[in-house]
Amino acid sequence: QSTHMASNNQTSVTEFILKSFSENPQFQIFLFSLFLGLFIVAFTGNSLIIVVISLNPGLHTPMYFFLINLALMDILSTFTVVLKLLQNLMTENTISYGGCIAQIYFLTLCIGAELLLFTAMAYDRYAAICQPLHYNKMMNKTVCCLLASVVWSVSGINTTIHTIITVRLSFCGPNAIDHFFCEIPPLLPLSCSSTYINNIMTFVSDMFFAIINFLFILLSYGFIISSILKIQTTEGKKKAFSTCSSHLIVVTMYYCTIIYIYILPALGQSLKEGKIASVFYAIVSPAVNPLIYSLRNKDVKVALNKLCPFFQK
């Protein structure tokens, strides 16, 4: 079922076959229901976060401003991956060349932006806990908007470079991607031209987005934890830690899967289990982020109750 366009003796791939999780129809129905459920939870949860924060002046603080950005990224990444995945579970597993490149573009944009945003959020928590007296100056509106625009534009430049060097590759078959959506690591082995530059670029951006950012986050939390330990009261310690814990949970979950999928293959690990791991950051993470941030957060709960009285149960 390969689709090739033959012109003289040059063949080029017009679509890719995505290898699903299983060929078993019952299992595919189960997966369809599962992913549809996660998609609805992710879309509803993130949309609610955006609406609640926007309509509630009490939540117009740096922390919630970054949460709106995170919610937008999560919505974009689920739309990029899940809609096509649901379609493929119901019909045949193919994606057009253009659709594949579009998926790579938007997914790489969201992953890069989320990793950078986590660093901005860690800096915000650092400023709030370690520099409380200077917090309003350190995290004023201008600083927040500047941080957000750096997050989006750096990730945008990165994904544009990746997309351009991916489009330059020629694919002349085979055209079966061992993955359920288009992503750079499983796509590169299918190229029949040299992927040397792509591999270098992937490595460089992995270093920057994953490793350097992760070190920044660890550094921020090093300062935060030592400040929390200096707080005299147990109540104060609890309060300071609860504002950080949800961020830490999300960051840990996201980084573990990103390192697993992007870093280990670059170091020579196989991609076999990568399929399952990528379900986490592409589908599970956007669905659970709003739950982790809102259910653990008193202010969001209060705002939700105001907005939707039926949440009060």
mmCIF file of C-alpha atoms in Angstrom:
data_model
loop_
_atom_site.group_PDB
_atom_site.id
_atom_site.type_symbol
_atom_site.label_atom_id
_atom_site.label_comp_id
_atom_site.label_asym_id
_atom_site.label_seq_id
_atom_site.Cartn_x
_atom_site.Cartn_y
_atom_site.Cartn_z
ATOM 1 C CA GLN A 1 0.000 0.000 0.000
ATOM 2 C CA SER A 2 2.831 2.361 -0.715
ATOM 3 C CA THR A 3 1.996 5.409 -2.755
ATOM 4 C CA HIS A 4 4.723 6.621 -5.021
ATOM 5 C CA MET A 5 4.728 9.196 -7.728
ATOM 6 C CA ALA A 6 6.997 8.016 -10.492
ATOM 7 C CA SER A 7 8.541 10.607 -12.739
ATOM 8 C CA ASN A 8 11.283 9.222 -15.016
ATOM 9 C CA ASN A 9 13.331 7.234 -12.548
ATOM 10 C CA GLN A 10 12.875 9.552 -9.568
ATOM 11 C CA THR A 11 10.248 8.382 -7.071
ATOM 12 C CA SER A 12 9.033 10.596 -4.270
ATOM 13 C CA VAL A 13 6.669 9.861 -1.430
ATOM 14 C CA THR A 14 3.340 11.741 -1.465
ATOM 15 C CA GLU A 15 2.041 10.217 1.732
ATOM 16 C CA PHE A 16 3.270 8.265 4.733
ATOM 17 C CA ILE A 17 1.792 5.225 6.421
ATOM 18 C CA LEU A 18 1.608 5.628 10.190
ATOM 19 C CA LYS A 19 2.009 2.383 12.091
ATOM 20 C CA SER A 20 -0.709 2.273 14.698
ATOM 21 C CA PHE A 21 -0.540 0.608 18.113
ATOM 22 C CA SER A 22 -2.334 -2.518 17.021
ATOM 23 C CA GLU A 23 -4.183 -4.065 14.109
ATOM 24 C CA ASN A 24 -6.822 -5.567 16.391
ATOM 25 C CA PRO A 25 -10.211 -3.850 15.645
ATOM 26 C CA GLN A 26 -11.483 -4.242 19.227
ATOM 27 C CA PHE A 27 -8.302 -2.708 20.602
ATOM 28 C CA GLN A 28 -8.563 0.113 18.081
ATOM 29 C CA ILE A 29 -12.094 0.926 19.274
ATOM 30 C CA PHE A 30 -10.804 0.974 22.852
ATOM 31 C CA LEU A 31 -7.946 3.304 21.841
ATOM 32 C CA PHE A 32 -10.331 5.530 19.897
ATOM 33 C CA SER A 33 -12.549 5.944 22.987
ATOM 34 C CA LEU A 34 -9.540 6.512 25.244
ATOM 35 C CA PHE A 35 -7.948 9.177 23.021
ATOM 36 C CA LEU A 36 -11.282 10.842 22.330
ATOM 37 C CA GLY A 37 -11.881 11.032 26.094
ATOM 38 C CA LEU A 38 -8.414 12.506 26.711
ATOM 39 C CA PHE A 39 -8.931 14.972 23.847
ATOM 40 C CA ILE A 40 -12.241 16.198 25.331
ATOM 41 C CA VAL A 41 -10.697 16.492 28.817
ATOM 42 C CA ALA A 42 -7.659 18.369 27.453
ATOM 43 C CA PHE A 43 -9.708 20.753 25.322
ATOM 44 C CA THR A 44 -12.337 21.441 27.997
ATOM 45 C CA GLY A 45 -9.857 21.752 30.866
ATOM 46 C CA ASN A 46 -7.473 24.079 29.061
ATOM 47 C CA SER A 47 -10.291 26.205 27.616
ATOM 48 C CA LEU A 48 -11.798 26.537 31.103
ATOM 49 C CA ILE A 49 -8.443 27.641 32.525
ATOM 50 C CA ILE A 50 -8.155 30.351 29.828
ATOM 51 C CA VAL A 51 -11.747 31.574 30.405
ATOM 52 C CA VAL A 52 -11.580 31.495 34.224
ATOM 53 C CA ILE A 53 -8.255 33.356 34.394
ATOM 54 C CA SER A 54 -9.258 35.908 31.739
ATOM 55 C CA LEU A 55 -12.595 36.735 33.429
ATOM 56 C CA ASN A 56 -11.195 36.933 36.942
ATOM 57 C CA PRO A 57 -9.160 40.093 37.700
ATOM 58 C CA GLY A 58 -7.929 38.495 40.934
ATOM 59 C CA LEU A 59 -6.027 35.942 38.829
ATOM 60 C CA HIS A 60 -4.242 38.495 36.646
ATOM 61 C CA THR A 61 -0.834 37.646 38.107
ATOM 62 C CA PRO A 62 2.355 36.346 36.430
ATOM 63 C CA MET A 63 1.729 32.744 37.512
ATOM 64 C CA TYR A 64 -1.705 32.665 35.855
ATOM 65 C CA PHE A 65 -0.514 34.608 32.834
ATOM 66 C CA PHE A 66 1.968 31.772 32.199
ATOM 67 C CA LEU A 67 -0.768 29.202 32.854
ATOM 68 C CA ILE A 68 -2.841 30.740 30.025
ATOM 69 C CA ASN A 69 0.165 30.347 27.716
ATOM 70 C CA LEU A 70 0.574 26.718 28.805
ATOM 71 C CA ALA A 71 -3.123 26.054 28.188
ATOM 72 C CA LEU A 72 -2.861 27.535 24.659
ATOM 73 C CA MET A 73 0.149 25.301 23.904
ATOM 74 C CA ASP A 74 -1.683 22.249 25.217
ATOM 75 C CA ILE A 75 -4.748 22.963 23.060
ATOM 76 C CA LEU A 76 -2.567 23.469 19.978
ATOM 77 C CA SER A 77 -0.579 20.273 20.549
ATOM 78 C CA THR A 78 -3.681 18.084 21.137
ATOM 79 C CA PHE A 79 -5.342 19.466 17.993
ATOM 80 C CA THR A 80 -2.138 18.800 16.038
ATOM 81 C CA VAL A 81 -1.822 15.165 17.118
ATOM 82 C CA VAL A 82 -5.119 13.782 18.355
ATOM 83 C CA LEU A 83 -7.591 14.739 15.610
ATOM 84 C CA LYS A 84 -5.506 13.004 12.938
ATOM 85 C CA LEU A 85 -4.902 10.056 15.265
ATOM 86 C CA LEU A 86 -8.650 9.607 15.840
ATOM 87 C CA GLN A 87 -9.254 9.747 12.085
ATOM 88 C CA ASN A 88 -6.527 7.151 11.498
ATOM 89 C CA LEU A 89 -7.957 4.791 14.109
ATOM 90 C CA MET A 90 -11.251 4.814 12.182
ATOM 91 C CA THR A 91 -9.881 4.743 8.622
ATOM 92 C CA GLU A 92 -6.545 3.729 7.132
ATOM 93 C CA ASN A 93 -3.346 4.916 8.775
ATOM 94 C CA THR A 94 -2.041 7.419 6.248
ATOM 95 C CA ILE A 95 -0.993 11.057 6.357
ATOM 96 C CA SER A 96 -0.165 13.245 3.365
ATOM 97 C CA TYR A 97 3.377 14.608 2.998
ATOM 98 C CA GLY A 98 2.070 18.139 3.661
ATOM 99 C CA GLY A 99 0.076 16.965 6.682
ATOM 100 C CA CYS A 100 3.163 15.253 8.060
ATOM 101 C CA ILE A 101 5.274 18.420 7.717
ATOM 102 C CA ALA A 102 2.486 20.490 9.329
ATOM 103 C CA GLN A 103 2.338 18.077 12.279
ATOM 104 C CA ILE A 104 6.108 18.312 12.708
ATOM 105 C CA TYR A 105 5.950 22.122 12.595
ATOM 106 C CA PHE A 106 3.213 22.604 15.197
ATOM 107 C CA LEU A 107 4.302 19.792 17.485
ATOM 108 C CA THR A 108 7.932 20.971 17.551
ATOM 109 C CA LEU A 109 6.646 24.507 18.208
ATOM 110 C CA CYS A 110 4.558 23.340 21.197
ATOM 111 C CA ILE A 111 7.241 21.090 22.693
ATOM 112 C CA GLY A 112 9.934 23.783 22.483
ATOM 113 C CA ALA A 113 7.602 26.467 23.832
ATOM 114 C CA GLU A 114 6.456 24.298 26.764
ATOM 115 C CA LEU A 115 10.030 23.491 27.780
ATOM 116 C CA LEU A 116 10.942 27.204 27.709
ATOM 117 C CA LEU A 117 7.717 28.166 29.489
ATOM 118 C CA PHE A 118 8.482 25.751 32.333
ATOM 119 C CA THR A 119 11.746 27.656 32.843
ATOM 120 C CA ALA A 120 9.911 31.010 32.878
ATOM 121 C CA MET A 121 7.444 29.551 35.415
ATOM 122 C CA ALA A 122 10.298 28.281 37.587
ATOM 123 C CA TYR A 123 11.866 31.770 37.485
ATOM 124 C CA ASP A 124 8.498 33.238 38.535
ATOM 125 C CA ARG A 125 8.286 30.856 41.517
ATOM 126 C CA TYR A 126 11.911 31.691 42.388
ATOM 127 C CA ALA A 127 11.133 35.423 42.361
ATOM 128 C CA ALA A 128 7.961 34.903 44.455
ATOM 129 C CA ILE A 129 9.580 32.746 47.135
ATOM 130 C CA CYS A 130 13.209 33.897 47.213
ATOM 131 C CA GLN A 131 12.765 37.611 46.433
ATOM 132 C CA PRO A 132 9.284 38.424 47.799
ATOM 133 C CA LEU A 133 10.080 42.119 48.401
ATOM 134 C CA HIS A 134 11.262 42.679 44.821
ATOM 135 C CA TYR A 135 8.693 40.349 43.244
ATOM 136 C CA ASN A 136 6.421 43.034 41.787
ATOM 137 C CA LYS A 137 9.383 44.760 40.178
ATOM 138 C CA MET A 138 11.021 41.531 38.940
ATOM 139 C CA MET A 139 7.810 40.152 37.439
ATOM 140 C CA ASN A 140 5.936 43.248 36.263
ATOM 141 C CA LYS A 141 3.685 43.202 33.200
ATOM 142 C CA THR A 142 6.494 44.159 30.801
ATOM 143 C CA VAL A 143 8.786 41.383 32.075
ATOM 144 C CA CYS A 144 5.987 38.792 31.779
ATOM 145 C CA CYS A 145 5.092 39.822 28.219
ATOM 146 C CA LEU A 146 8.773 39.858 27.295
ATOM 147 C CA LEU A 147 9.296 36.349 28.720
ATOM 148 C CA ALA A 148 6.228 35.019 26.897
ATOM 149 C CA SER A 149 7.285 36.542 23.580
ATOM 150 C CA VAL A 150 10.796 35.096 23.980
ATOM 151 C CA VAL A 151 9.260 31.658 24.689
ATOM 152 C CA TRP A 152 7.064 31.732 21.558
ATOM 153 C CA SER A 153 9.585 33.363 19.213
ATOM 154 C CA VAL A 154 12.610 31.216 20.163
ATOM 155 C CA SER A 155 10.490 28.108 19.739
ATOM 156 C CA GLY A 156 9.111 29.498 16.460
ATOM 157 C CA ILE A 157 12.610 30.101 15.059
ATOM 158 C CA ASN A 158 13.701 26.612 16.158
ATOM 159 C CA THR A 159 10.723 24.846 14.564
ATOM 160 C CA THR A 160 11.061 26.882 11.346
ATOM 161 C CA ILE A 161 14.715 25.806 10.980
ATOM 162 C CA HIS A 162 13.806 22.156 11.674
ATOM 163 C CA THR A 163 10.939 22.258 9.191
ATOM 164 C CA ILE A 164 13.067 23.834 6.443
ATOM 165 C CA ILE A 165 15.849 21.256 6.806
ATOM 166 C CA THR A 166 13.245 18.448 6.909
ATOM 167 C CA VAL A 167 11.530 19.687 3.730
ATOM 168 C CA ARG A 168 14.943 19.678 1.989
ATOM 169 C CA LEU A 169 15.238 15.893 2.494
ATOM 170 C CA SER A 170 14.074 13.572 -0.244
ATOM 171 C CA PHE A 171 11.886 10.579 0.548
ATOM 172 C CA CYS A 172 11.759 7.905 -2.118
ATOM 173 C CA GLY A 173 10.319 5.059 -0.034
ATOM 174 C CA PRO A 174 9.819 3.065 2.120
ATOM 175 C CA ASN A 175 7.122 5.344 3.498
ATOM 176 C CA ALA A 176 5.999 3.607 6.708
ATOM 177 C CA ILE A 177 6.694 5.657 9.856
ATOM 178 C CA ASP A 178 6.914 3.511 12.971
ATOM 179 C CA HIS A 179 4.881 5.992 14.984
ATOM 180 C CA PHE A 180 1.272 7.159 15.315
ATOM 181 C CA PHE A 181 2.038 10.759 14.284
ATOM 182 C CA CYS A 182 4.746 12.593 12.371
ATOM 183 C CA GLU A 183 7.742 13.512 14.452
ATOM 184 C CA ILE A 184 11.356 14.179 13.513
ATOM 185 C CA PRO A 185 13.142 11.179 15.177
ATOM 186 C CA PRO A 186 11.069 8.422 13.478
ATOM 187 C CA LEU A 187 10.897 10.307 10.158
ATOM 188 C CA LEU A 188 14.644 10.824 9.579
ATOM 189 C CA PRO A 189 15.526 7.125 9.014
ATOM 190 C CA LEU A 190 13.146 7.081 6.014
ATOM 191 C CA SER A 191 15.040 9.761 4.101
ATOM 192 C CA CYS A 192 17.085 8.646 1.104
ATOM 193 C CA SER A 193 19.266 11.772 1.285
ATOM 194 C CA SER A 194 21.797 12.634 3.996
ATOM 195 C CA THR A 195 20.297 13.546 7.385
ATOM 196 C CA TYR A 196 23.636 14.662 8.825
ATOM 197 C CA ILE A 197 22.590 18.330 9.252
ATOM 198 C CA ASN A 198 19.202 17.283 10.671
ATOM 199 C CA ASN A 199 20.863 15.040 13.247
ATOM 200 C CA ILE A 200 23.229 17.823 14.313
ATOM 201 C CA MET A 201 20.375 20.343 14.554
ATOM 202 C CA THR A 202 18.239 17.879 16.532
ATOM 203 C CA PHE A 203 21.116 17.317 18.928
ATOM 204 C CA VAL A 204 21.793 21.066 19.338
ATOM 205 C CA SER A 205 18.160 21.892 20.045
ATOM 206 C CA ASP A 206 17.830 18.919 22.419
ATOM 207 C CA MET A 207 20.800 20.276 24.341
ATOM 208 C CA PHE A 208 19.323 23.760 24.470
ATOM 209 C CA PHE A 209 15.619 23.021 25.016
ATOM 210 C CA ALA A 210 15.863 19.948 27.193
ATOM 211 C CA ILE A 211 19.215 19.880 29.004
ATOM 212 C CA ILE A 212 20.040 23.594 29.539
ATOM 213 C CA ASN A 213 16.438 24.452 30.459
ATOM 214 C CA PHE A 214 16.272 21.520 32.820
ATOM 215 C CA LEU A 215 19.446 22.713 34.573
ATOM 216 C CA PHE A 216 17.927 26.209 34.931
ATOM 217 C CA ILE A 217 14.805 24.709 36.479
ATOM 218 C CA LEU A 218 16.876 22.587 38.884
ATOM 219 C CA LEU A 219 18.883 25.683 39.852
ATOM 220 C CA SER A 220 15.691 27.700 40.508
ATOM 221 C CA TYR A 221 14.311 24.896 42.635
ATOM 222 C CA GLY A 222 17.585 24.579 44.506
ATOM 223 C CA PHE A 223 17.191 28.228 45.614
ATOM 224 C CA ILE A 224 13.450 27.768 46.233
ATOM 225 C CA ILE A 225 13.880 24.691 48.442
ATOM 226 C CA SER A 226 16.639 26.304 50.485
ATOM 227 C CA SER A 227 14.383 29.370 50.992
ATOM 228 C CA ILE A 228 11.429 27.187 51.989
ATOM 229 C CA LEU A 229 13.586 25.361 54.548
ATOM 230 C CA LYS A 230 14.439 28.737 56.149
ATOM 231 C CA ILE A 231 10.748 29.579 56.680
ATOM 232 C CA GLN A 232 10.028 29.344 60.414
ATOM 233 C CA THR A 233 6.397 28.181 60.448
ATOM 234 C CA THR A 234 5.137 24.836 59.186
ATOM 235 C CA GLU A 235 2.132 26.645 57.690
ATOM 236 C CA GLY A 236 4.430 28.975 55.729
ATOM 237 C CA LYS A 237 6.529 26.039 54.512
ATOM 238 C CA LYS A 238 3.387 24.218 53.374
ATOM 239 C CA LYS A 239 2.019 27.237 51.529
ATOM 240 C CA ALA A 240 5.304 27.931 49.726
ATOM 241 C CA PHE A 241 5.709 24.300 48.771
ATOM 242 C CA SER A 242 2.142 23.890 47.503
ATOM 243 C CA THR A 243 2.599 26.710 44.956
ATOM 244 C CA CYS A 244 5.619 24.851 43.570
ATOM 245 C CA SER A 245 4.538 21.248 43.789
ATOM 246 C CA SER A 246 2.064 21.317 40.876
ATOM 247 C CA HIS A 247 4.679 22.916 38.643
ATOM 248 C CA LEU A 248 7.246 20.313 39.698
ATOM 249 C CA ILE A 249 4.865 17.400 38.965
ATOM 250 C CA VAL A 250 4.092 18.681 35.450
ATOM 251 C CA VAL A 251 7.738 19.467 34.669
ATOM 252 C CA THR A 252 8.972 16.060 35.844
ATOM 253 C CA MET A 253 6.345 14.201 33.837
ATOM 254 C CA TYR A 254 7.024 16.188 30.676
ATOM 255 C CA TYR A 255 10.822 16.079 30.876
ATOM 256 C CA CYS A 256 10.992 12.345 31.519
ATOM 257 C CA THR A 257 9.158 11.610 28.264
ATOM 258 C CA ILE A 258 11.000 14.259 26.211
ATOM 259 C CA ILE A 259 14.400 12.950 27.327
ATOM 260 C CA TYR A 260 13.216 9.420 26.583
ATOM 261 C CA ILE A 261 12.124 10.243 23.031
ATOM 262 C CA TYR A 262 14.505 12.933 21.872
ATOM 263 C CA ILE A 263 17.698 12.506 23.875
ATOM 264 C CA LEU A 264 18.122 8.737 24.183
ATOM 265 C CA PRO A 265 17.777 8.003 20.411
ATOM 266 C CA ALA A 266 20.434 10.690 19.822
ATOM 267 C CA LEU A 267 22.624 8.661 22.187
ATOM 268 C CA GLY A 268 21.876 5.457 20.313
ATOM 269 C CA GLN A 269 18.826 4.045 22.132
ATOM 270 C CA SER A 270 16.052 2.483 20.038
ATOM 271 C CA LEU A 271 12.707 4.204 19.458
ATOM 272 C CA LYS A 272 10.518 1.161 20.023
ATOM 273 C CA GLU A 273 9.018 2.207 23.350
ATOM 274 C CA GLY A 274 9.049 5.831 22.242
ATOM 275 C CA LYS A 275 5.552 5.400 20.846
ATOM 276 C CA ILE A 276 4.054 4.828 24.260
ATOM 277 C CA ALA A 277 6.150 7.524 25.894
ATOM 278 C CA SER A 278 5.088 10.124 23.334
ATOM 279 C CA VAL A 279 1.433 9.466 24.183
ATOM 280 C CA PHE A 280 2.342 11.088 27.483
ATOM 281 C CA TYR A 281 3.520 14.486 26.319
ATOM 282 C CA ALA A 282 1.287 14.671 23.232
ATOM 283 C CA ILE A 283 -1.997 13.532 24.792
ATOM 284 C CA VAL A 284 -1.878 12.709 28.516
ATOM 285 C CA SER A 285 0.092 15.765 29.643
ATOM 286 C CA PRO A 286 -2.296 18.348 28.037
ATOM 287 C CA ALA A 287 -5.226 16.505 29.638
ATOM 288 C CA VAL A 288 -3.784 16.337 33.157
ATOM 289 C CA ASN A 289 -2.061 19.776 33.294
ATOM 290 C CA PRO A 290 -5.318 21.665 33.957
ATOM 291 C CA LEU A 291 -6.309 19.092 36.581
ATOM 292 C CA ILE A 292 -2.948 19.293 38.364
ATOM 293 C CA TYR A 293 -2.901 23.097 38.294
ATOM 294 C CA SER A 294 -6.550 23.757 39.120
ATOM 295 C CA LEU A 295 -7.397 20.964 41.541
ATOM 296 C CA ARG A 296 -4.375 21.764 43.670
ATOM 297 C CA ASN A 297 -5.103 25.472 43.552
ATOM 298 C CA LYS A 298 -7.508 27.281 45.886
ATOM 299 C CA ASP A 299 -7.747 30.497 43.814
ATOM 300 C CA VAL A 300 -8.651 28.654 40.630
ATOM 301 C CA LYS A 301 -11.245 26.573 42.478
ATOM 302 C CA VAL A 302 -12.862 29.710 43.929
ATOM 303 C CA ALA A 303 -12.894 31.374 40.504
ATOM 304 C CA LEU A 304 -14.375 28.237 38.907
ATOM 305 C CA ASN A 305 -17.140 28.147 41.505
ATOM 306 C CA LYS A 306 -18.005 31.749 40.752
ATOM 307 C CA LEU A 307 -18.090 31.054 37.043
ATOM 308 C CA CYS A 308 -19.839 27.675 37.122
ATOM 309 C CA PRO A 309 -21.848 27.090 40.302
ATOM 310 C CA PHE A 310 -22.332 23.394 39.394
ATOM 311 C CA PHE A 311 -18.610 22.807 40.103
ATOM 312 C CA GLN A 312 -19.242 23.442 43.790
ATOM 313 C CA LYS A 313 -19.953 19.824 44.693
#
